PDB file of N, CA, C and O in Angstrom:
ATOM      1  N   GLN A 226       7.777 191.370  21.609  1.00 67.00           N
ATOM      2  CA  GLN A 226       9.151 191.847  21.545  1.00 67.00           C
ATOM      3  C   GLN A 226       9.440 192.343  20.131  1.00 67.00           C
ATOM      4  O   GLN A 226       8.958 191.815  19.137  1.00 67.00           O
ATOM      5  N   VAL A 227      10.270 193.366  20.049  1.00 77.00           N
ATOM      6  CA  VAL A 227      10.619 193.987  18.769  1.00 77.00           C
ATOM      7  C   VAL A 227      11.268 192.980  17.827  1.00 77.00           C
ATOM      8  O   VAL A 227      10.967 192.955  16.631  1.00 77.00           O
ATOM      9  N   ALA A 228      12.112 192.126  18.342  1.00 72.00           N
ATOM     10  CA  ALA A 228      12.834 191.162  17.505  1.00 72.00           C
ATOM     11  C   ALA A 228      11.880 190.240  16.756  1.00 72.00           C
ATOM     12  O   ALA A 228      12.133 189.887  15.595  1.00 72.00           O
ATOM     13  N   SER A 229      10.770 189.863  17.364  1.00 80.00           N
ATOM     14  CA  SER A 229       9.828 188.970  16.678  1.00 80.00           C
ATOM     15  C   SER A 229       9.170 189.669  15.493  1.00 80.00           C
ATOM     16  O   SER A 229       8.878 189.040  14.479  1.00 80.00           O
ATOM     17  N   VAL A 230       8.957 190.969  15.600  1.00 82.00           N
ATOM     18  CA  VAL A 230       8.400 191.732  14.478  1.00 82.00           C
ATOM     19  C   VAL A 230       9.375 191.717  13.303  1.00 82.00           C
ATOM     20  O   VAL A 230       8.980 191.490  12.161  1.00 82.00           O
ATOM     21  N   PHE A 231      10.658 191.912  13.585  1.00 75.00           N
ATOM     22  CA  PHE A 231      11.652 191.922  12.517  1.00 75.00           C
ATOM     23  C   PHE A 231      11.790 190.552  11.873  1.00 75.00           C
ATOM     24  O   PHE A 231      11.971 190.445  10.674  1.00 75.00           O
ATOM     25  N   ALA A 232      11.688 189.513  12.664  1.00 77.00           N
ATOM     26  CA  ALA A 232      11.789 188.156  12.135  1.00 77.00           C
ATOM     27  C   ALA A 232      10.627 187.860  11.188  1.00 77.00           C
ATOM     28  O   ALA A 232      10.809 187.197  10.166  1.00 77.00           O
ATOM     29  N   LYS A 233       9.446 188.375  11.497  1.00 86.00           N
ATOM     30  CA  LYS A 233       8.259 188.122  10.674  1.00 86.00           C
ATOM     31  C   LYS A 233       8.210 188.992   9.428  1.00 86.00           C
ATOM     32  O   LYS A 233       7.669 188.596   8.407  1.00 86.00           O
ATOM     33  N   THR A 234       8.747 190.194   9.507  1.00 87.00           N
ATOM     34  CA  THR A 234       8.626 191.132   8.390  1.00 87.00           C
ATOM     35  C   THR A 234       9.818 191.127   7.452  1.00 87.00           C
ATOM     36  O   THR A 234       9.726 191.605   6.331  1.00 87.00           O
ATOM     37  N   GLY A 235      10.951 190.630   7.916  1.00 81.00           N
ATOM     38  CA  GLY A 235      12.141 190.628   7.064  1.00 81.00           C
ATOM     39  C   GLY A 235      12.726 192.014   6.867  1.00 81.00           C
ATOM     40  O   GLY A 235      13.307 192.298   5.816  1.00 81.00           O
ATOM     41  N   CYS A 236      12.598 192.884   7.841  1.00 85.00           N
ATOM     42  CA  CYS A 236      13.155 194.242   7.745  1.00 85.00           C
ATOM     43  C   CYS A 236      14.660 194.173   7.483  1.00 85.00           C
ATOM     44  O   CYS A 236      15.346 193.300   7.993  1.00 85.00           O
ATOM     45  N   THR A 237      15.131 195.132   6.726  1.00 86.00           N
ATOM     46  CA  THR A 237      16.554 195.171   6.403  1.00 86.00           C
ATOM     47  C   THR A 237      17.299 196.254   7.172  1.00 86.00           C
ATOM     48  O   THR A 237      18.522 196.246   7.198  1.00 86.00           O
ATOM     49  N   HIS A 238      16.565 197.201   7.785  1.00 89.00           N
ATOM     50  CA  HIS A 238      17.154 198.294   8.542  1.00 89.00           C
ATOM     51  C   HIS A 238      16.206 198.671   9.686  1.00 89.00           C
ATOM     52  O   HIS A 238      15.015 198.402   9.611  1.00 89.00           O
ATOM     53  N   VAL A 239      16.758 199.334  10.694  1.00 90.00           N
ATOM     54  CA  VAL A 239      15.964 199.893  11.782  1.00 90.00           C
ATOM     55  C   VAL A 239      16.317 201.364  11.881  1.00 90.00           C
ATOM     56  O   VAL A 239      17.493 201.727  11.801  1.00 90.00           O
ATOM     57  N   LEU A 240      15.305 202.203  12.042  1.00 92.00           N
ATOM     58  CA  LEU A 240      15.522 203.638  12.204  1.00 92.00           C
ATOM     59  C   LEU A 240      14.957 204.057  13.551  1.00 92.00           C
ATOM     60  O   LEU A 240      13.784 203.837  13.839  1.00 92.00           O
ATOM     61  N   LEU A 241      15.810 204.635  14.389  1.00 92.00           N
ATOM     62  CA  LEU A 241      15.395 205.173  15.682  1.00 92.00           C
ATOM     63  C   LEU A 241      15.532 206.688  15.645  1.00 92.00           C
ATOM     64  O   LEU A 241      16.509 207.209  15.114  1.00 92.00           O
ATOM     65  N   PHE A 242      14.548 207.368  16.205  1.00 93.00           N
ATOM     66  CA  PHE A 242      14.619 208.818  16.318  1.00 93.00           C
ATOM     67  C   PHE A 242      14.453 209.156  17.786  1.00 93.00           C
ATOM     68  O   PHE A 242      13.405 208.905  18.369  1.00 93.00           O
ATOM     69  N   PHE A 243      15.502 209.687  18.397  1.00 92.00           N
ATOM     70  CA  PHE A 243      15.494 209.998  19.817  1.00 92.00           C
ATOM     71  C   PHE A 243      14.965 211.402  20.058  1.00 92.00           C
ATOM     72  O   PHE A 243      15.490 212.364  19.520  1.00 92.00           O
ATOM     73  N   VAL A 244      13.928 211.502  20.882  1.00 92.00           N
ATOM     74  CA  VAL A 244      13.380 212.804  21.260  1.00 92.00           C
ATOM     75  C   VAL A 244      13.782 213.165  22.689  1.00 92.00           C
ATOM     76  O   VAL A 244      13.685 214.324  23.085  1.00 92.00           O
ATOM     77  N   THR A 245      14.197 212.172  23.461  1.00 91.00           N
ATOM     78  CA  THR A 245      14.753 212.388  24.794  1.00 91.00           C
ATOM     79  C   THR A 245      16.005 211.527  24.908  1.00 91.00           C
ATOM     80  O   THR A 245      16.200 210.592  24.140  1.00 91.00           O
ATOM     81  N   ARG A 246      16.837 211.837  25.870  1.00 87.00           N
ATOM     82  CA  ARG A 246      18.060 211.052  26.058  1.00 87.00           C
ATOM     83  C   ARG A 246      17.705 209.643  26.481  1.00 87.00           C
ATOM     84  O   ARG A 246      16.901 209.450  27.399  1.00 87.00           O
ATOM     85  N   PRO A 247      18.295 208.658  25.819  1.00 89.00           N
ATOM     86  CA  PRO A 247      18.023 207.277  26.220  1.00 89.00           C
ATOM     87  C   PRO A 247      18.671 206.974  27.566  1.00 89.00           C
ATOM     88  O   PRO A 247      19.591 207.667  28.008  1.00 89.00           O
ATOM     89  N   GLN A 248      18.205 205.926  28.193  1.00 88.00           N
ATOM     90  CA  GLN A 248      18.725 205.527  29.495  1.00 88.00           C
ATOM     91  C   GLN A 248      20.202 205.146  29.399  1.00 88.00           C
ATOM     92  O   GLN A 248      20.962 205.373  30.328  1.00 88.00           O
ATOM     93  N   HIS A 249      20.588 204.569  28.272  1.00 85.00           N
ATOM     94  CA  HIS A 249      21.976 204.143  28.062  1.00 85.00           C
ATOM     95  C   HIS A 249      22.615 205.005  26.980  1.00 85.00           C
ATOM     96  O   HIS A 249      21.954 205.402  26.028  1.00 85.00           O
ATOM     97  N   ASN A 250      23.906 205.263  27.096  1.00 88.00           N
ATOM     98  CA  ASN A 250      24.625 206.027  26.075  1.00 88.00           C
ATOM     99  C   ASN A 250      25.194 205.147  24.984  1.00 88.00           C
ATOM    100  O   ASN A 250      25.775 205.645  24.029  1.00 88.00           O
ATOM    101  N   SER A 251      25.048 203.852  25.117  1.00 90.00           N
ATOM    102  CA  SER A 251      25.605 202.926  24.144  1.00 90.00           C
ATOM    103  C   SER A 251      24.508 202.383  23.223  1.00 90.00           C
ATOM    104  O   SER A 251      23.542 201.773  23.694  1.00 90.00           O
ATOM    105  N   ILE A 252      24.681 202.606  21.939  1.00 89.00           N
ATOM    106  CA  ILE A 252      23.728 202.067  20.971  1.00 89.00           C
ATOM    107  C   ILE A 252      23.723 200.542  21.049  1.00 89.00           C
ATOM    108  O   ILE A 252      22.690 199.908  20.864  1.00 89.00           O
ATOM    109  N   GLU A 253      24.858 199.931  21.339  1.00 90.00           N
ATOM    110  CA  GLU A 253      24.918 198.471  21.429  1.00 90.00           C
ATOM    111  C   GLU A 253      24.055 197.945  22.574  1.00 90.00           C
ATOM    112  O   GLU A 253      23.424 196.898  22.447  1.00 90.00           O
ATOM    113  N   VAL A 254      24.008 198.658  23.683  1.00 91.00           N
ATOM    114  CA  VAL A 254      23.141 198.255  24.801  1.00 91.00           C
ATOM    115  C   VAL A 254      21.677 198.397  24.388  1.00 91.00           C
ATOM    116  O   VAL A 254      20.858 197.521  24.655  1.00 91.00           O
ATOM    117  N   ILE A 255      21.348 199.482  23.728  1.00 89.00           N
ATOM    118  CA  ILE A 255      19.979 199.703  23.245  1.00 89.00           C
ATOM    119  C   ILE A 255      19.597 198.609  22.258  1.00 89.00           C
ATOM    120  O   ILE A 255      18.506 198.039  22.331  1.00 89.00           O
ATOM    121  N   ARG A 256      20.497 198.281  21.350  1.00 88.00           N
ATOM    122  CA  ARG A 256      20.258 197.221  20.361  1.00 88.00           C
ATOM    123  C   ARG A 256      19.984 195.886  21.077  1.00 88.00           C
ATOM    124  O   ARG A 256      19.042 195.174  20.741  1.00 88.00           O
ATOM    125  N   LYS A 257      20.792 195.578  22.063  1.00 89.00           N
ATOM    126  CA  LYS A 257      20.641 194.319  22.803  1.00 89.00           C
ATOM    127  C   LYS A 257      19.305 194.282  23.538  1.00 89.00           C
ATOM    128  O   LYS A 257      18.607 193.271  23.524  1.00 89.00           O
ATOM    129  N   GLU A 258      18.951 195.383  24.202  1.00 89.00           N
ATOM    130  CA  GLU A 258      17.684 195.438  24.933  1.00 89.00           C
ATOM    131  C   GLU A 258      16.481 195.277  24.011  1.00 89.00           C
ATOM    132  O   GLU A 258      15.450 194.738  24.410  1.00 89.00           O
ATOM    133  N   MET A 259      16.610 195.749  22.771  1.00 88.00           N
ATOM    134  CA  MET A 259      15.523 195.610  21.803  1.00 88.00           C
ATOM    135  C   MET A 259      15.514 194.224  21.158  1.00 88.00           C
ATOM    136  O   MET A 259      14.552 193.870  20.481  1.00 88.00           O
ATOM    137  N   GLY A 260      16.575 193.466  21.346  1.00 86.00           N
ATOM    138  CA  GLY A 260      16.661 192.139  20.744  1.00 86.00           C
ATOM    139  C   GLY A 260      16.979 192.175  19.269  1.00 86.00           C
ATOM    140  O   GLY A 260      16.579 191.277  18.518  1.00 86.00           O
ATOM    141  N   LEU A 261      17.708 193.206  18.837  1.00 86.00           N
ATOM    142  CA  LEU A 261      18.052 193.346  17.415  1.00 86.00           C
ATOM    143  C   LEU A 261      19.362 192.632  17.110  1.00 86.00           C
ATOM    144  O   LEU A 261      20.314 192.729  17.877  1.00 86.00           O
ATOM    145  N   PRO A 262      19.434 191.953  15.988  1.00 84.00           N
ATOM    146  CA  PRO A 262      20.687 191.305  15.593  1.00 84.00           C
ATOM    147  C   PRO A 262      21.792 192.332  15.386  1.00 84.00           C
ATOM    148  O   PRO A 262      21.542 193.455  14.935  1.00 84.00           O
ATOM    149  N   ARG A 263      23.017 191.953  15.697  1.00 86.00           N
ATOM    150  CA  ARG A 263      24.154 192.881  15.567  1.00 86.00           C
ATOM    151  C   ARG A 263      24.448 193.222  14.109  1.00 86.00           C
ATOM    152  O   ARG A 263      25.034 194.255  13.821  1.00 86.00           O
ATOM    153  N   ASP A 264      24.045 192.347  13.174  1.00 88.00           N
ATOM    154  CA  ASP A 264      24.344 192.607  11.769  1.00 88.00           C
ATOM    155  C   ASP A 264      23.255 193.421  11.067  1.00 88.00           C
ATOM    156  O   ASP A 264      23.392 193.784   9.914  1.00 88.00           O
ATOM    157  N   LEU A 265      22.170 193.731  11.759  1.00 88.00           N
ATOM    158  CA  LEU A 265      21.097 194.528  11.181  1.00 88.00           C
ATOM    159  C   LEU A 265      21.479 196.006  11.258  1.00 88.00           C
ATOM    160  O   LEU A 265      21.759 196.520  12.347  1.00 88.00           O
ATOM    161  N   PRO A 266      21.546 196.708  10.120  1.00 92.00           N
ATOM    162  CA  PRO A 266      21.901 198.127  10.156  1.00 92.00           C
ATOM    163  C   PRO A 266      20.917 198.928  11.013  1.00 92.00           C
ATOM    164  O   PRO A 266      19.709 198.803  10.873  1.00 92.00           O
ATOM    165  N   LEU A 267      21.465 199.719  11.905  1.00 92.00           N
ATOM    166  CA  LEU A 267      20.674 200.548  12.805  1.00 92.00           C
ATOM    167  C   LEU A 267      21.000 202.006  12.518  1.00 92.00           C
ATOM    168  O   LEU A 267      22.137 202.444  12.675  1.00 92.00           O
ATOM    169  N   LEU A 268      20.009 202.741  12.057  1.00 94.00           N
ATOM    170  CA  LEU A 268      20.153 204.158  11.749  1.00 94.00           C
ATOM    171  C   LEU A 268      19.471 204.932  12.873  1.00 94.00           C
ATOM    172  O   LEU A 268      18.422 204.524  13.358  1.00 94.00           O
ATOM    173  N   PHE A 269      20.071 206.040  13.294  1.00 93.00           N
ATOM    174  CA  PHE A 269      19.417 206.834  14.323  1.00 93.00           C
ATOM    175  C   PHE A 269      19.647 208.314  14.081  1.00 93.00           C
ATOM    176  O   PHE A 269      20.595 208.731  13.436  1.00 93.00           O
ATOM    177  N   SER A 270      18.711 209.097  14.624  1.00 94.00           N
ATOM    178  CA  SER A 270      18.802 210.538  14.519  1.00 94.00           C
ATOM    179  C   SER A 270      18.105 211.151  15.726  1.00 94.00           C
ATOM    180  O   SER A 270      17.564 210.439  16.565  1.00 94.00           O
ATOM    181  N   GLY A 271      18.122 212.444  15.796  1.00 92.00           N
ATOM    182  CA  GLY A 271      17.510 213.196  16.880  1.00 92.00           C
ATOM    183  C   GLY A 271      18.276 214.493  17.043  1.00 92.00           C
ATOM    184  O   GLY A 271      19.246 214.760  16.334  1.00 92.00           O
ATOM    185  N   SER A 272      17.845 215.299  17.984  1.00 89.00           N
ATOM    186  CA  SER A 272      18.526 216.573  18.192  1.00 89.00           C
ATOM    187  C   SER A 272      19.942 216.324  18.709  1.00 89.00           C
ATOM    188  O   SER A 272      20.224 215.313  19.351  1.00 89.00           O
ATOM    189  N   VAL A 273      20.824 217.254  18.431  1.00 87.00           N
ATOM    190  CA  VAL A 273      22.227 217.131  18.832  1.00 87.00           C
ATOM    191  C   VAL A 273      22.346 216.959  20.336  1.00 87.00           C
ATOM    192  O   VAL A 273      23.140 216.148  20.814  1.00 87.00           O
ATOM    193  N   SER A 274      21.539 217.666  21.102  1.00 87.00           N
ATOM    194  CA  SER A 274      21.636 217.570  22.562  1.00 87.00           C
ATOM    195  C   SER A 274      21.290 216.172  23.074  1.00 87.00           C
ATOM    196  O   SER A 274      21.741 215.770  24.140  1.00 87.00           O
ATOM    197  N   VAL A 275      20.528 215.419  22.303  1.00 88.00           N
ATOM    198  CA  VAL A 275      20.126 214.070  22.703  1.00 88.00           C
ATOM    199  C   VAL A 275      21.104 213.021  22.178  1.00 88.00           C
ATOM    200  O   VAL A 275      21.403 212.048  22.856  1.00 88.00           O
ATOM    201  N   THR A 276      21.627 213.210  20.995  1.00 89.00           N
ATOM    202  CA  THR A 276      22.427 212.168  20.344  1.00 89.00           C
ATOM    203  C   THR A 276      23.940 212.363  20.451  1.00 89.00           C
ATOM    204  O   THR A 276      24.687 211.440  20.138  1.00 89.00           O
ATOM    205  N   GLN A 277      24.403 213.517  20.897  1.00 86.00           N
ATOM    206  CA  GLN A 277      25.834 213.811  20.848  1.00 86.00           C
ATOM    207  C   GLN A 277      26.691 212.876  21.688  1.00 86.00           C
ATOM    208  O   GLN A 277      27.847 212.643  21.365  1.00 86.00           O
ATOM    209  N   ASN A 278      26.166 212.305  22.752  1.00 86.00           N
ATOM    210  CA  ASN A 278      26.972 211.450  23.618  1.00 86.00           C
ATOM    211  C   ASN A 278      26.749 209.963  23.401  1.00 86.00           C
ATOM    212  O   ASN A 278      27.262 209.150  24.166  1.00 86.00           O
ATOM    213  N   LEU A 279      25.983 209.598  22.383  1.00 90.00           N
ATOM    214  CA  LEU A 279      25.746 208.185  22.126  1.00 90.00           C
ATOM    215  C   LEU A 279      26.976 207.551  21.488  1.00 90.00           C
ATOM    216  O   LEU A 279      27.554 208.100  20.553  1.00 90.00           O
ATOM    217  N   SER A 280      27.373 206.419  21.998  1.00 88.00           N
ATOM    218  CA  SER A 280      28.511 205.709  21.400  1.00 88.00           C
ATOM    219  C   SER A 280      27.993 204.749  20.338  1.00 88.00           C
ATOM    220  O   SER A 280      27.016 204.032  20.548  1.00 88.00           O
ATOM    221  N   LEU A 281      28.640 204.787  19.200  1.00 86.00           N
ATOM    222  CA  LEU A 281      28.235 203.965  18.070  1.00 86.00           C
ATOM    223  C   LEU A 281      28.768 202.557  18.216  1.00 86.00           C
ATOM    224  O   LEU A 281      29.737 202.306  18.920  1.00 86.00           O
ATOM    225  N   GLY A 282      28.146 201.652  17.498  1.00 84.00           N
ATOM    226  CA  GLY A 282      28.602 200.273  17.441  1.00 84.00           C
ATOM    227  C   GLY A 282      28.723 199.846  15.994  1.00 84.00           C
ATOM    228  O   GLY A 282      28.562 200.657  15.071  1.00 84.00           O
ATOM    229  N   LYS A 283      28.964 198.585  15.804  1.00 87.00           N
ATOM    230  CA  LYS A 283      29.067 198.039  14.455  1.00 87.00           C
ATOM    231  C   LYS A 283      27.697 198.127  13.778  1.00 87.00           C
ATOM    232  O   LYS A 283      26.666 197.921  14.414  1.00 87.00           O
ATOM    233  N   ASN A 284      27.696 198.457  12.504  1.00 91.00           N
ATOM    234  CA  ASN A 284      26.463 198.595  11.715  1.00 91.00           C
ATOM    235  C   ASN A 284      25.516 199.635  12.291  1.00 91.00           C
ATOM    236  O   ASN A 284      24.297 199.485  12.234  1.00 91.00           O
ATOM    237  N   THR A 285      26.064 200.698  12.868  1.00 92.00           N
ATOM    238  CA  THR A 285      25.279 201.778  13.445  1.00 92.00           C
ATOM    239  C   THR A 285      25.653 203.079  12.756  1.00 92.00           C
ATOM    240  O   THR A 285      26.840 203.382  12.610  1.00 92.00           O
ATOM    241  N   TYR A 286      24.636 203.833  12.355  1.00 93.00           N
ATOM    242  CA  TYR A 286      24.881 205.033  11.565  1.00 93.00           C
ATOM    243  C   TYR A 286      24.076 206.207  12.114  1.00 93.00           C
ATOM    244  O   TYR A 286      22.863 206.117  12.261  1.00 93.00           O
ATOM    245  N   HIS A 287      24.766 207.286  12.425  1.00 92.00           N
ATOM    246  CA  HIS A 287      24.129 208.506  12.920  1.00 92.00           C
ATOM    247  C   HIS A 287      23.732 209.358  11.717  1.00 92.00           C
ATOM    248  O   HIS A 287      24.591 209.805  10.957  1.00 92.00           O
ATOM    249  N   LEU A 288      22.451 209.588  11.560  1.00 93.00           N
ATOM    250  CA  LEU A 288      21.945 210.403  10.456  1.00 93.00           C
ATOM    251  C   LEU A 288      21.867 211.847  10.910  1.00 93.00           C
ATOM    252  O   LEU A 288      21.129 212.181  11.826  1.00 93.00           O
ATOM    253  N   ARG A 289      22.637 212.688  10.266  1.00 91.00           N
ATOM    254  CA  ARG A 289      22.671 214.103  10.647  1.00 91.00           C
ATOM    255  C   ARG A 289      21.897 214.985   9.675  1.00 91.00           C
ATOM    256  O   ARG A 289      21.707 216.167   9.926  1.00 91.00           O
ATOM    257  N   SER A 290      21.467 214.394   8.567  1.00 91.00           N
ATOM    258  CA  SER A 290      20.737 215.166   7.565  1.00 91.00           C
ATOM    259  C   SER A 290      19.868 214.223   6.728  1.00 91.00           C
ATOM    260  O   SER A 290      20.091 213.011   6.724  1.00 91.00           O
ATOM    261  N   PRO A 291      18.895 214.764   6.004  1.00 92.00           N
ATOM    262  CA  PRO A 291      18.100 213.925   5.110  1.00 92.00           C
ATOM    263  C   PRO A 291      18.972 213.229   4.055  1.00 92.00           C
ATOM    264  O   PRO A 291      18.687 212.106   3.638  1.00 92.00           O
ATOM    265  N   GLN A 292      20.064 213.871   3.662  1.00 94.00           N
ATOM    266  CA  GLN A 292      20.943 213.271   2.671  1.00 94.00           C
ATOM    267  C   GLN A 292      21.617 212.009   3.232  1.00 94.00           C
ATOM    268  O   GLN A 292      21.841 211.046   2.496  1.00 94.00           O
ATOM    269  N   ASP A 293      21.922 212.017   4.523  1.00 93.00           N
ATOM    270  CA  ASP A 293      22.483 210.816   5.151  1.00 93.00           C
ATOM    271  C   ASP A 293      21.491 209.659   5.045  1.00 93.00           C
ATOM    272  O   ASP A 293      21.873 208.524   4.749  1.00 93.00           O
ATOM    273  N   LEU A 294      20.226 209.938   5.273  1.00 92.00           N
ATOM    274  CA  LEU A 294      19.196 208.891   5.156  1.00 92.00           C
ATOM    275  C   LEU A 294      19.103 208.397   3.723  1.00 92.00           C
ATOM    276  O   LEU A 294      19.057 207.184   3.481  1.00 92.00           O
ATOM    277  N   MET A 295      19.113 209.300   2.778  1.00 92.00           N
ATOM    278  CA  MET A 295      19.016 208.904   1.361  1.00 92.00           C
ATOM    279  C   MET A 295      20.175 207.995   0.968  1.00 92.00           C
ATOM    280  O   MET A 295      20.004 207.109   0.140  1.00 92.00           O
ATOM    281  N   GLY A 296      21.315 208.184   1.563  1.00 91.00           N
ATOM    282  CA  GLY A 296      22.475 207.349   1.261  1.00 91.00           C
ATOM    283  C   GLY A 296      22.305 205.905   1.712  1.00 91.00           C
ATOM    284  O   GLY A 296      23.012 205.018   1.236  1.00 91.00           O
ATOM    285  N   HIS A 297      21.354 205.643   2.609  1.00 85.00           N
ATOM    286  CA  HIS A 297      21.128 204.282   3.104  1.00 85.00           C
ATOM    287  C   HIS A 297      19.926 203.606   2.448  1.00 85.00           C
ATOM    288  O   HIS A 297      19.661 202.445   2.719  1.00 85.00           O
ATOM    289  N   LEU A 298      19.191 204.331   1.639  1.00 82.00           N
ATOM    290  CA  LEU A 298      18.016 203.741   0.989  1.00 82.00           C
ATOM    291  C   LEU A 298      18.372 203.013  -0.277  1.00 82.00           C
ATOM    292  O   LEU A 298      19.311 203.242  -0.918  1.00 82.00           O
TER     293      LEU A 298
END
């Protein structure tokens, strides 16, 4: 499970890049299915056609440019 990897590595952020539309439009549902803590910052990106309908949650950030990513490093 993804959550066990994060527990062992001490990751401080998660970056998802969507190449196809996810099954759910809610990032919170995706976060829950992956077993990610709600307080772990989740960054995501992908083409506009894939990401435009995703609903954000707490500690969730849509990266629209490389500069957006640099702001989180």
